[in-house]
mmCIF file with all atom_site columns, C-alpha atoms in Angstrom:
data_model
loop_
_atom_site.group_PDB
_atom_site.id
_atom_site.type_symbol
_atom_site.label_atom_id
_atom_site.label_alt_id
_atom_site.label_comp_id
_atom_site.label_asym_id
_atom_site.label_entity_id
_atom_site.label_seq_id
_atom_site.pdbx_PDB_ins_code
_atom_site.Cartn_x
_atom_site.Cartn_y
_atom_site.Cartn_z
_atom_site.occupancy
_atom_site.B_iso_or_equiv
_atom_site.pdbx_formal_charge
_atom_site.auth_seq_id
_atom_site.auth_comp_id
_atom_site.auth_asym_id
_atom_site.auth_atom_id
_atom_site.pdbx_PDB_model_num
ATOM 1   C CA . GLN A 1 1   ? 100.378 107.971 102.182 1.00 71.00 ? 1   GLN A CA 1
ATOM 2   C CA . LYS A 1 2   ? 101.118 106.629 98.723  1.00 79.00 ? 2   LYS A CA 1
ATOM 3   C CA . GLU A 1 3   ? 102.926 103.326 98.501  1.00 90.00 ? 3   GLU A CA 1
ATOM 4   C CA . VAL A 1 4   ? 105.555 104.868 96.233  1.00 94.00 ? 4   VAL A CA 1
ATOM 5   C CA . GLU A 1 5   ? 106.603 108.510 96.363  1.00 94.00 ? 5   GLU A CA 1
ATOM 6   C CA . GLN A 1 6   ? 108.527 110.262 93.619  1.00 94.00 ? 6   GLN A CA 1
ATOM 7   C CA . ASP A 1 7   ? 109.238 113.960 93.154  1.00 91.00 ? 7   ASP A CA 1
ATOM 8   C CA . PRO A 1 8   ? 107.499 115.023 89.930  1.00 89.00 ? 8   PRO A CA 1
ATOM 9   C CA . GLY A 1 9   ? 110.100 117.690 89.118  1.00 89.00 ? 9   GLY A CA 1
ATOM 10  C CA . PRO A 1 10  ? 110.839 119.093 86.649  1.00 94.00 ? 10  PRO A CA 1
ATOM 11  C CA . LEU A 1 11  ? 114.514 118.631 87.285  1.00 96.00 ? 11  LEU A CA 1
ATOM 12  C CA . SER A 1 12  ? 116.746 120.719 85.024  1.00 97.00 ? 12  SER A CA 1
ATOM 13  C CA . VAL A 1 13  ? 120.457 120.000 84.723  1.00 97.00 ? 13  VAL A CA 1
ATOM 14  C CA . PRO A 1 14  ? 123.210 121.084 82.326  1.00 97.00 ? 14  PRO A CA 1
ATOM 15  C CA . GLU A 1 15  ? 124.558 118.627 79.786  1.00 97.00 ? 15  GLU A CA 1
ATOM 16  C CA . GLY A 1 16  ? 127.259 116.397 81.264  1.00 97.00 ? 16  GLY A CA 1
ATOM 17  C CA . ALA A 1 17  ? 125.923 116.582 84.819  1.00 97.00 ? 17  ALA A CA 1
ATOM 18  C CA . ILE A 1 18  ? 125.309 113.577 87.035  1.00 97.00 ? 18  ILE A CA 1
ATOM 19  C CA . VAL A 1 19  ? 121.603 113.159 87.625  1.00 97.00 ? 19  VAL A CA 1
ATOM 20  C CA . SER A 1 20  ? 120.144 111.576 90.728  1.00 97.00 ? 20  SER A CA 1
ATOM 21  C CA . LEU A 1 21  ? 116.542 110.377 90.669  1.00 97.00 ? 21  LEU A CA 1
ATOM 22  C CA . ASN A 1 22  ? 114.891 108.872 93.718  1.00 97.00 ? 22  ASN A CA 1
ATOM 23  C CA . CYS A 1 23  ? 111.853 107.046 94.996  1.00 97.00 ? 23  CYS A CA 1
ATOM 24  C CA . THR A 1 24  ? 110.771 106.165 98.497  1.00 97.00 ? 24  THR A CA 1
ATOM 25  C CA . TYR A 1 25  ? 108.282 103.503 99.404  1.00 96.00 ? 25  TYR A CA 1
ATOM 26  C CA . SER A 1 26  ? 106.351 102.291 102.382 1.00 95.00 ? 26  SER A CA 1
ATOM 27  C CA . ASN A 1 27  ? 105.737 98.599  101.655 1.00 93.00 ? 27  ASN A CA 1
ATOM 28  C CA . SER A 1 28  ? 108.624 96.555  103.014 1.00 93.00 ? 28  SER A CA 1
ATOM 29  C CA . ALA A 1 29  ? 107.423 93.581  100.960 1.00 93.00 ? 29  ALA A CA 1
ATOM 30  C CA . PHE A 1 30  ? 108.656 95.117  97.705  1.00 94.00 ? 30  PHE A CA 1
ATOM 31  C CA . GLN A 1 31  ? 111.469 92.949  96.339  1.00 93.00 ? 31  GLN A CA 1
ATOM 32  C CA . TYR A 1 32  ? 111.733 93.974  92.697  1.00 94.00 ? 32  TYR A CA 1
ATOM 33  C CA . PHE A 1 33  ? 112.649 97.481  91.630  1.00 96.00 ? 33  PHE A CA 1
ATOM 34  C CA . MET A 1 34  ? 112.557 98.882  88.121  1.00 96.00 ? 34  MET A CA 1
ATOM 35  C CA . TRP A 1 35  ? 113.337 102.165 86.409  1.00 97.00 ? 35  TRP A CA 1
ATOM 36  C CA . TYR A 1 36  ? 111.648 103.156 83.186  1.00 97.00 ? 36  TYR A CA 1
ATOM 37  C CA . ARG A 1 37  ? 112.187 106.099 80.856  1.00 97.00 ? 37  ARG A CA 1
ATOM 38  C CA . GLN A 1 38  ? 109.184 107.521 79.067  1.00 95.00 ? 38  GLN A CA 1
ATOM 39  C CA . TYR A 1 39  ? 109.341 110.050 76.285  1.00 95.00 ? 39  TYR A CA 1
ATOM 40  C CA . SER A 1 40  ? 106.301 112.183 75.626  1.00 90.00 ? 40  SER A CA 1
ATOM 41  C CA . ARG A 1 41  ? 103.433 110.208 74.062  1.00 87.00 ? 41  ARG A CA 1
ATOM 42  C CA . LYS A 1 42  ? 105.453 106.984 74.050  1.00 92.00 ? 42  LYS A CA 1
ATOM 43  C CA . GLY A 1 43  ? 105.416 103.813 76.083  1.00 93.00 ? 43  GLY A CA 1
ATOM 44  C CA . PRO A 1 44  ? 107.865 103.355 78.990  1.00 95.00 ? 44  PRO A CA 1
ATOM 45  C CA . GLU A 1 45  ? 111.242 101.816 78.192  1.00 95.00 ? 45  GLU A CA 1
ATOM 46  C CA . LEU A 1 46  ? 112.876 99.527  80.729  1.00 94.00 ? 46  LEU A CA 1
ATOM 47  C CA . LEU A 1 47  ? 116.237 100.922 81.888  1.00 95.00 ? 47  LEU A CA 1
ATOM 48  C CA . MET A 1 48  ? 117.111 98.958  85.003  1.00 94.00 ? 48  MET A CA 1
ATOM 49  C CA . TYR A 1 49  ? 115.737 95.944  86.808  1.00 92.00 ? 49  TYR A CA 1
ATOM 50  C CA . THR A 1 50  ? 117.035 94.973  90.231  1.00 92.00 ? 50  THR A CA 1
ATOM 51  C CA . TYR A 1 51  ? 116.162 92.455  92.875  1.00 89.00 ? 51  TYR A CA 1
ATOM 52  C CA . SER A 1 52  ? 116.503 93.223  96.587  1.00 83.00 ? 52  SER A CA 1
ATOM 53  C CA . SER A 1 53  ? 119.253 95.555  97.834  1.00 85.00 ? 53  SER A CA 1
ATOM 54  C CA . GLY A 1 54  ? 122.476 96.635  96.217  1.00 87.00 ? 54  GLY A CA 1
ATOM 55  C CA . ASN A 1 55  ? 123.804 98.394  93.146  1.00 92.00 ? 55  ASN A CA 1
ATOM 56  C CA . LYS A 1 56  ? 123.541 97.610  89.484  1.00 93.00 ? 56  LYS A CA 1
ATOM 57  C CA . GLU A 1 57  ? 125.343 99.396  86.693  1.00 95.00 ? 57  GLU A CA 1
ATOM 58  C CA . ASP A 1 58  ? 124.603 99.474  82.982  1.00 94.00 ? 58  ASP A CA 1
ATOM 59  C CA . GLY A 1 59  ? 126.516 101.940 80.866  1.00 96.00 ? 59  GLY A CA 1
ATOM 60  C CA . ARG A 1 60  ? 125.797 105.454 82.110  1.00 97.00 ? 60  ARG A CA 1
ATOM 61  C CA . PHE A 1 61  ? 123.062 104.231 84.448  1.00 97.00 ? 61  PHE A CA 1
ATOM 62  C CA . THR A 1 62  ? 123.435 102.984 88.019  1.00 97.00 ? 62  THR A CA 1
ATOM 63  C CA . ALA A 1 63  ? 120.548 101.780 90.124  1.00 97.00 ? 63  ALA A CA 1
ATOM 64  C CA . GLN A 1 64  ? 120.771 101.575 93.902  1.00 96.00 ? 64  GLN A CA 1
ATOM 65  C CA . VAL A 1 65  ? 118.367 99.927  96.285  1.00 96.00 ? 65  VAL A CA 1
ATOM 66  C CA . ASP A 1 66  ? 118.479 100.498 100.038 1.00 94.00 ? 66  ASP A CA 1
ATOM 67  C CA . LYS A 1 67  ? 115.760 98.331  101.520 1.00 93.00 ? 67  LYS A CA 1
ATOM 68  C CA . SER A 1 68  ? 116.572 99.330  105.086 1.00 93.00 ? 68  SER A CA 1
ATOM 69  C CA . SER A 1 69  ? 115.718 102.932 104.224 1.00 94.00 ? 69  SER A CA 1
ATOM 70  C CA . LYS A 1 70  ? 113.024 101.998 101.671 1.00 95.00 ? 70  LYS A CA 1
ATOM 71  C CA . TYR A 1 71  ? 114.793 104.181 99.148  1.00 95.00 ? 71  TYR A CA 1
ATOM 72  C CA . ILE A 1 72  ? 115.879 103.591 95.576  1.00 97.00 ? 72  ILE A CA 1
ATOM 73  C CA . SER A 1 73  ? 117.928 105.746 93.252  1.00 97.00 ? 73  SER A CA 1
ATOM 74  C CA . LEU A 1 74  ? 118.865 105.990 89.612  1.00 98.00 ? 74  LEU A CA 1
ATOM 75  C CA . PHE A 1 75  ? 122.038 107.823 88.672  1.00 98.00 ? 75  PHE A CA 1
ATOM 76  C CA . ILE A 1 76  ? 122.722 109.002 85.151  1.00 98.00 ? 76  ILE A CA 1
ATOM 77  C CA . ARG A 1 77  ? 126.308 109.959 84.366  1.00 98.00 ? 77  ARG A CA 1
ATOM 78  C CA . ASP A 1 78  ? 127.333 112.335 81.610  1.00 97.00 ? 78  ASP A CA 1
ATOM 79  C CA . SER A 1 79  ? 123.730 113.318 81.000  1.00 97.00 ? 79  SER A CA 1
ATOM 80  C CA . GLN A 1 80  ? 122.715 114.194 77.454  1.00 97.00 ? 80  GLN A CA 1
ATOM 81  C CA . PRO A 1 81  ? 119.830 116.264 76.047  1.00 97.00 ? 81  PRO A CA 1
ATOM 82  C CA . SER A 1 82  ? 118.445 112.986 74.698  1.00 96.00 ? 82  SER A CA 1
ATOM 83  C CA . ASP A 1 83  ? 118.015 111.862 78.313  1.00 97.00 ? 83  ASP A CA 1
ATOM 84  C CA . SER A 1 84  ? 115.286 114.478 78.703  1.00 97.00 ? 84  SER A CA 1
ATOM 85  C CA . ALA A 1 85  ? 112.203 112.428 79.537  1.00 97.00 ? 85  ALA A CA 1
ATOM 86  C CA . THR A 1 86  ? 110.060 111.302 82.439  1.00 96.00 ? 86  THR A CA 1
ATOM 87  C CA . TYR A 1 87  ? 111.630 108.646 84.652  1.00 97.00 ? 87  TYR A CA 1
ATOM 88  C CA . LEU A 1 88  ? 109.325 106.252 86.426  1.00 96.00 ? 88  LEU A CA 1
ATOM 89  C CA . CYS A 1 89  ? 110.223 103.937 89.249  1.00 97.00 ? 89  CYS A CA 1
ATOM 90  C CA . ALA A 1 90  ? 108.204 100.754 89.658  1.00 96.00 ? 90  ALA A CA 1
ATOM 91  C CA . MET A 1 91  ? 108.131 98.075  92.319  1.00 95.00 ? 91  MET A CA 1
ATOM 92  C CA . ALA A 1 92  ? 106.653 94.647  92.828  1.00 93.00 ? 92  ALA A CA 1
ATOM 93  C CA . THR A 1 93  ? 106.321 92.174  95.644  1.00 91.00 ? 93  THR A CA 1
ATOM 94  C CA . SER A 1 94  ? 107.363 88.568  95.364  1.00 87.00 ? 94  SER A CA 1
ATOM 95  C CA . GLY A 1 95  ? 104.501 86.401  94.174  1.00 82.00 ? 95  GLY A CA 1
ATOM 96  C CA . THR A 1 96  ? 102.629 89.063  92.227  1.00 82.00 ? 96  THR A CA 1
ATOM 97  C CA . TYR A 1 97  ? 103.713 90.484  88.926  1.00 87.00 ? 97  TYR A CA 1
ATOM 98  C CA . LYS A 1 98  ? 101.791 93.723  89.363  1.00 91.00 ? 98  LYS A CA 1
ATOM 99  C CA . TYR A 1 99  ? 103.820 96.889  89.379  1.00 93.00 ? 99  TYR A CA 1
ATOM 100 C CA . ILE A 1 100 ? 103.257 99.873  91.606  1.00 92.00 ? 100 ILE A CA 1
ATOM 101 C CA . PHE A 1 101 ? 104.540 102.962 89.837  1.00 93.00 ? 101 PHE A CA 1
ATOM 102 C CA . GLY A 1 102 ? 105.815 106.248 91.152  1.00 94.00 ? 102 GLY A CA 1
ATOM 103 C CA . THR A 1 103 ? 104.343 109.377 89.649  1.00 92.00 ? 103 THR A CA 1
ATOM 104 C CA . GLY A 1 104 ? 107.458 109.953 87.526  1.00 94.00 ? 104 GLY A CA 1
ATOM 105 C CA . THR A 1 105 ? 110.124 112.687 87.529  1.00 96.00 ? 105 THR A CA 1
ATOM 106 C CA . ARG A 1 106 ? 110.425 114.955 84.514  1.00 96.00 ? 106 ARG A CA 1
ATOM 107 C CA . LEU A 1 107 ? 114.072 115.502 83.639  1.00 97.00 ? 107 LEU A CA 1
ATOM 108 C CA . LYS A 1 108 ? 115.373 118.224 81.337  1.00 97.00 ? 108 LYS A CA 1
ATOM 109 C CA . VAL A 1 109 ? 119.000 118.139 80.272  1.00 97.00 ? 109 VAL A CA 1
ATOM 110 C CA . LEU A 1 110 ? 119.998 121.494 78.865  1.00 97.00 ? 110 LEU A CA 1
ATOM 111 C CA . ALA A 1 111 ? 122.501 121.686 75.992  1.00 94.00 ? 111 ALA A CA 1
ATOM 112 C CA . GLY B 2 1   ? 114.693 91.793  71.717  1.00 66.00 ? 1   GLY B CA 1
ATOM 113 C CA . ALA B 2 2   ? 111.635 92.156  73.978  1.00 87.00 ? 2   ALA B CA 1
ATOM 114 C CA . VAL B 2 3   ? 109.552 94.223  71.590  1.00 93.00 ? 3   VAL B CA 1
ATOM 115 C CA . VAL B 2 4   ? 105.882 94.897  72.191  1.00 96.00 ? 4   VAL B CA 1
ATOM 116 C CA . SER B 2 5   ? 103.665 96.511  69.597  1.00 96.00 ? 5   SER B CA 1
ATOM 117 C CA . GLN B 2 6   ? 100.255 98.119  69.847  1.00 97.00 ? 6   GLN B CA 1
ATOM 118 C CA . HIS B 2 7   ? 97.718  98.833  67.177  1.00 97.00 ? 7   HIS B CA 1
ATOM 119 C CA . PRO B 2 8   ? 96.349  101.308 66.449  1.00 97.00 ? 8   PRO B CA 1
ATOM 120 C CA . SER B 2 9   ? 98.640  104.031 67.755  1.00 97.00 ? 9   SER B CA 1
ATOM 121 C CA . ARG B 2 10  ? 95.872  106.571 67.602  1.00 97.00 ? 10  ARG B CA 1
ATOM 122 C CA . VAL B 2 11  ? 92.115  106.246 67.193  1.00 97.00 ? 11  VAL B CA 1
ATOM 123 C CA . ILE B 2 12  ? 89.233  108.676 67.163  1.00 97.00 ? 12  ILE B CA 1
ATOM 124 C CA . CYS B 2 13  ? 85.742  107.297 67.567  1.00 96.00 ? 13  CYS B CA 1
ATOM 125 C CA . LYS B 2 14  ? 82.255  108.578 68.183  1.00 96.00 ? 14  LYS B CA 1
ATOM 126 C CA . SER B 2 15  ? 80.532  108.271 71.504  1.00 97.00 ? 15  SER B CA 1
ATOM 127 C CA . GLY B 2 16  ? 78.664  104.989 71.834  1.00 97.00 ? 16  GLY B CA 1
ATOM 128 C CA . THR B 2 17  ? 80.898  102.969 69.528  1.00 97.00 ? 17  THR B CA 1
ATOM 129 C CA . SER B 2 18  ? 83.383  100.264 70.525  1.00 97.00 ? 18  SER B CA 1
ATOM 130 C CA . VAL B 2 19  ? 87.104  100.295 69.918  1.00 97.00 ? 19  VAL B CA 1
ATOM 131 C CA . LYS B 2 20  ? 89.535  97.381  69.944  1.00 97.00 ? 20  LYS B CA 1
ATOM 132 C CA . ILE B 2 21  ? 93.219  97.813  70.769  1.00 98.00 ? 21  ILE B CA 1
ATOM 133 C CA . GLU B 2 22  ? 95.712  95.044  70.063  1.00 97.00 ? 22  GLU B CA 1
ATOM 134 C CA . CYS B 2 23  ? 98.877  94.327  72.003  1.00 97.00 ? 23  CYS B CA 1
ATOM 135 C CA . ARG B 2 24  ? 101.444 91.922  70.574  1.00 96.00 ? 24  ARG B CA 1
ATOM 136 C CA . SER B 2 25  ? 104.722 90.602  71.891  1.00 94.00 ? 25  SER B CA 1
ATOM 137 C CA . LEU B 2 26  ? 106.793 90.337  68.712  1.00 95.00 ? 26  LEU B CA 1
ATOM 138 C CA . ASP B 2 27  ? 109.823 88.296  69.724  1.00 91.00 ? 27  ASP B CA 1
ATOM 139 C CA . PHE B 2 28  ? 108.778 86.451  72.857  1.00 92.00 ? 28  PHE B CA 1
ATOM 140 C CA . GLN B 2 29  ? 105.834 84.632  74.323  1.00 92.00 ? 29  GLN B CA 1
ATOM 141 C CA . ALA B 2 30  ? 104.015 86.268  77.185  1.00 90.00 ? 30  ALA B CA 1
ATOM 142 C CA . THR B 2 31  ? 101.725 84.315  79.451  1.00 88.00 ? 31  THR B CA 1
ATOM 143 C CA . THR B 2 32  ? 100.899 87.536  81.252  1.00 93.00 ? 32  THR B CA 1
ATOM 144 C CA . MET B 2 33  ? 100.082 90.911  79.764  1.00 95.00 ? 33  MET B CA 1
ATOM 145 C CA . PHE B 2 34  ? 98.922  94.049  81.501  1.00 96.00 ? 34  PHE B CA 1
ATOM 146 C CA . TRP B 2 35  ? 96.756  96.959  80.462  1.00 97.00 ? 35  TRP B CA 1
ATOM 147 C CA . TYR B 2 36  ? 97.355  100.434 81.828  1.00 96.00 ? 36  TYR B CA 1
ATOM 148 C CA . ARG B 2 37  ? 95.758  103.785 81.435  1.00 96.00 ? 37  ARG B CA 1
ATOM 149 C CA . GLN B 2 38  ? 97.676  107.029 81.650  1.00 93.00 ? 38  GLN B CA 1
ATOM 150 C CA . PHE B 2 39  ? 96.285  110.533 81.982  1.00 87.00 ? 39  PHE B CA 1
ATOM 151 C CA . PRO B 2 40  ? 98.316  113.578 80.887  1.00 83.00 ? 40  PRO B CA 1
ATOM 152 C CA . LYS B 2 41  ? 101.348 114.136 83.097  1.00 80.00 ? 41  LYS B CA 1
ATOM 153 C CA . LYS B 2 42  ? 100.248 111.332 85.397  1.00 84.00 ? 42  LYS B CA 1
ATOM 154 C CA . SER B 2 43  ? 101.648 107.930 86.120  1.00 85.00 ? 43  SER B CA 1
ATOM 155 C CA . LEU B 2 44  ? 100.389 104.618 84.813  1.00 90.00 ? 44  LEU B CA 1
ATOM 156 C CA . MET B 2 45  ? 97.280  103.150 86.355  1.00 92.00 ? 45  MET B CA 1
ATOM 157 C CA . LEU B 2 46  ? 96.939  99.383  86.110  1.00 94.00 ? 46  LEU B CA 1
ATOM 158 C CA . MET B 2 47  ? 93.546  98.411  84.728  1.00 96.00 ? 47  MET B CA 1
ATOM 159 C CA . ALA B 2 48  ? 93.810  94.647  84.458  1.00 96.00 ? 48  ALA B CA 1
ATOM 160 C CA . THR B 2 49  ? 96.076  91.641  84.283  1.00 94.00 ? 49  THR B CA 1
ATOM 161 C CA . SER B 2 50  ? 95.573  89.387  81.298  1.00 92.00 ? 50  SER B CA 1
ATOM 162 C CA . ASN B 2 51  ? 96.600  85.739  81.453  1.00 89.00 ? 51  ASN B CA 1
ATOM 163 C CA . GLU B 2 52  ? 96.667  83.587  78.340  1.00 87.00 ? 52  GLU B CA 1
ATOM 164 C CA . GLY B 2 53  ? 93.759  81.209  78.235  1.00 85.00 ? 53  GLY B CA 1
ATOM 165 C CA . SER B 2 54  ? 91.971  82.531  81.286  1.00 87.00 ? 54  SER B CA 1
ATOM 166 C CA . LYS B 2 55  ? 89.829  85.458  82.342  1.00 90.00 ? 55  LYS B CA 1
ATOM 167 C CA . ALA B 2 56  ? 91.458  88.779  83.019  1.00 93.00 ? 56  ALA B CA 1
ATOM 168 C CA . THR B 2 57  ? 91.783  90.096  86.544  1.00 94.00 ? 57  THR B CA 1
ATOM 169 C CA . TYR B 2 58  ? 90.545  93.646  86.873  1.00 96.00 ? 58  TYR B CA 1
ATOM 170 C CA . GLU B 2 59  ? 91.689  96.228  89.374  1.00 95.00 ? 59  GLU B CA 1
ATOM 171 C CA . GLN B 2 60  ? 89.240  97.740  91.772  1.00 95.00 ? 60  GLN B CA 1
ATOM 172 C CA . GLY B 2 61  ? 87.065  100.355 90.143  1.00 94.00 ? 61  GLY B CA 1
ATOM 173 C CA . VAL B 2 62  ? 87.639  99.146  86.567  1.00 96.00 ? 62  VAL B CA 1
ATOM 174 C CA . GLU B 2 63  ? 84.437  98.012  84.866  1.00 95.00 ? 63  GLU B CA 1
ATOM 175 C CA . LYS B 2 64  ? 85.048  94.612  83.316  1.00 93.00 ? 64  LYS B CA 1
ATOM 176 C CA . ASP B 2 65  ? 81.971  94.884  81.088  1.00 95.00 ? 65  ASP B CA 1
ATOM 177 C CA . LYS B 2 66  ? 83.212  98.150  79.665  1.00 96.00 ? 66  LYS B CA 1
ATOM 178 C CA . PHE B 2 67  ? 86.843  97.170  79.175  1.00 97.00 ? 67  PHE B CA 1
ATOM 179 C CA . LEU B 2 68  ? 86.808  93.701  77.644  1.00 96.00 ? 68  LEU B CA 1
ATOM 180 C CA . ILE B 2 69  ? 90.132  91.906  77.629  1.00 95.00 ? 69  ILE B CA 1
ATOM 181 C CA . ASN B 2 70  ? 90.968  88.810  75.647  1.00 92.00 ? 70  ASN B CA 1
ATOM 182 C CA . HIS B 2 71  ? 94.317  87.008  75.750  1.00 90.00 ? 71  HIS B CA 1
ATOM 183 C CA . ALA B 2 72  ? 93.768  84.314  73.174  1.00 83.00 ? 72  ALA B CA 1
ATOM 184 C CA . SER B 2 73  ? 97.395  83.476  72.421  1.00 90.00 ? 73  SER B CA 1
ATOM 185 C CA . LEU B 2 74  ? 100.837 83.811  73.962  1.00 91.00 ? 74  LEU B CA 1
ATOM 186 C CA . THR B 2 75  ? 101.596 86.815  71.778  1.00 94.00 ? 75  THR B CA 1
ATOM 187 C CA . LEU B 2 76  ? 98.309  88.693  71.568  1.00 94.00 ? 76  LEU B CA 1
ATOM 188 C CA . SER B 2 77  ? 96.034  90.444  74.027  1.00 95.00 ? 77  SER B CA 1
ATOM 189 C CA . THR B 2 78  ? 93.196  92.761  73.055  1.00 96.00 ? 78  THR B CA 1
ATOM 190 C CA . LEU B 2 79  ? 91.376  95.486  74.946  1.00 97.00 ? 79  LEU B CA 1
ATOM 191 C CA . THR B 2 80  ? 87.944  96.476  73.708  1.00 97.00 ? 80  THR B CA 1
ATOM 192 C CA . VAL B 2 81  ? 86.440  99.676  75.039  1.00 97.00 ? 81  VAL B CA 1
ATOM 193 C CA . THR B 2 82  ? 82.705  99.160  74.679  1.00 97.00 ? 82  THR B CA 1
ATOM 194 C CA . SER B 2 83  ? 80.191  101.973 74.271  1.00 96.00 ? 83  SER B CA 1
ATOM 195 C CA . ALA B 2 84  ? 82.955  104.517 74.549  1.00 97.00 ? 84  ALA B CA 1
ATOM 196 C CA . HIS B 2 85  ? 82.282  107.917 76.058  1.00 96.00 ? 85  HIS B CA 1
ATOM 197 C CA . PRO B 2 86  ? 84.405  111.076 76.110  1.00 96.00 ? 86  PRO B CA 1
ATOM 198 C CA . GLU B 2 87  ? 85.601  110.293 79.632  1.00 95.00 ? 87  GLU B CA 1
ATOM 199 C CA . ASP B 2 88  ? 87.216  107.130 78.222  1.00 96.00 ? 88  ASP B CA 1
ATOM 200 C CA . SER B 2 89  ? 89.570  109.287 76.182  1.00 96.00 ? 89  SER B CA 1
ATOM 201 C CA . SER B 2 90  ? 93.057  108.485 77.396  1.00 95.00 ? 90  SER B CA 1
ATOM 202 C CA . PHE B 2 91  ? 96.409  106.926 76.590  1.00 96.00 ? 91  PHE B CA 1
ATOM 203 C CA . TYR B 2 92  ? 96.194  103.140 76.882  1.00 97.00 ? 92  TYR B CA 1
ATOM 204 C CA . ILE B 2 93  ? 99.422  101.179 77.242  1.00 97.00 ? 93  ILE B CA 1
ATOM 205 C CA . CYS B 2 94  ? 99.954  97.442  77.394  1.00 97.00 ? 94  CYS B CA 1
ATOM 206 C CA . SER B 2 95  ? 102.913 95.533  78.720  1.00 96.00 ? 95  SER B CA 1
ATOM 207 C CA . ALA B 2 96  ? 104.046 91.935  78.438  1.00 95.00 ? 96  ALA B CA 1
ATOM 208 C CA . ARG B 2 97  ? 105.940 89.953  81.022  1.00 92.00 ? 97  ARG B CA 1
ATOM 209 C CA . LEU B 2 98  ? 109.057 88.433  79.510  1.00 88.00 ? 98  LEU B CA 1
ATOM 210 C CA . ALA B 2 99  ? 110.395 86.426  82.435  1.00 81.00 ? 99  ALA B CA 1
ATOM 211 C CA . GLY B 2 100 ? 110.404 86.860  86.152  1.00 82.00 ? 100 GLY B CA 1
ATOM 212 C CA . TYR B 2 101 ? 109.245 90.351  86.952  1.00 86.00 ? 101 TYR B CA 1
ATOM 213 C CA . GLU B 2 102 ? 110.426 92.169  83.814  1.00 89.00 ? 102 GLU B CA 1
ATOM 214 C CA . GLN B 2 103 ? 107.704 93.918  81.864  1.00 92.00 ? 103 GLN B CA 1
ATOM 215 C CA . TYR B 2 104 ? 108.127 95.442  78.434  1.00 94.00 ? 104 TYR B CA 1
ATOM 216 C CA . PHE B 2 105 ? 105.729 98.100  77.301  1.00 96.00 ? 105 PHE B CA 1
ATOM 217 C CA . GLY B 2 106 ? 104.063 98.852  74.023  1.00 96.00 ? 106 GLY B CA 1
ATOM 218 C CA . PRO B 2 107 ? 104.160 102.334 72.489  1.00 96.00 ? 107 PRO B CA 1
ATOM 219 C CA . GLY B 2 108 ? 100.640 103.145 73.615  1.00 96.00 ? 108 GLY B CA 1
ATOM 220 C CA . THR B 2 109 ? 97.335  103.937 71.938  1.00 97.00 ? 109 THR B CA 1
ATOM 221 C CA . ARG B 2 110 ? 95.782  107.358 72.170  1.00 97.00 ? 110 ARG B CA 1
ATOM 222 C CA . LEU B 2 111 ? 92.009  107.107 72.226  1.00 97.00 ? 111 LEU B CA 1
ATOM 223 C CA . THR B 2 112 ? 89.857  110.140 71.612  1.00 97.00 ? 112 THR B CA 1
ATOM 224 C CA . VAL B 2 113 ? 86.095  109.787 71.932  1.00 97.00 ? 113 VAL B CA 1
ATOM 225 C CA . THR B 2 114 ? 84.066  112.607 70.395  1.00 96.00 ? 114 THR B CA 1
#
């Protein structure tokens, strides 16, 4: 079993839809949870950074962490074609700065 | 803020030669930088953790003599792929730790070994 599981997609949605992206994990020691967006042949761009459980909102993006279920989500409201990219979740334990990445979900927002 | 650059963005070299890739944090100091490798349509694989002024820590299975890492200043880390072979062809990405657990990534370097 991988430490972090993420559906690779692709996930296709119409423009304006609410997108839900998810990751599950097995290591209960993870405390830090990140979401990155990666366009083709580019480096990942940090979207959201959260510590422990709860919700965090930034513009059209909302990150949720449910540590009891070992489940994290990223919601994108009013999705745009420019949101088409691969979304990677990443996690880290307290005391080490190393990230464990999910495999990434390819998202396509159709105009 | 939190910009990380990489140079070169793309390099083609012949088998047996060495290639150096630079990673710079442009607007912050980074005591810790990371080097990743990414295969097509795959996730990022951590190769090594680079700490300023000390030796890099390599992940299991990564040859430290083949992938030389130097972190000589708080804004610069370099990865040298020595005696490159076609199987070393990949997308190499660095990241720099800004504060806490936030990492900011460079744009990546595409290495092709012929």
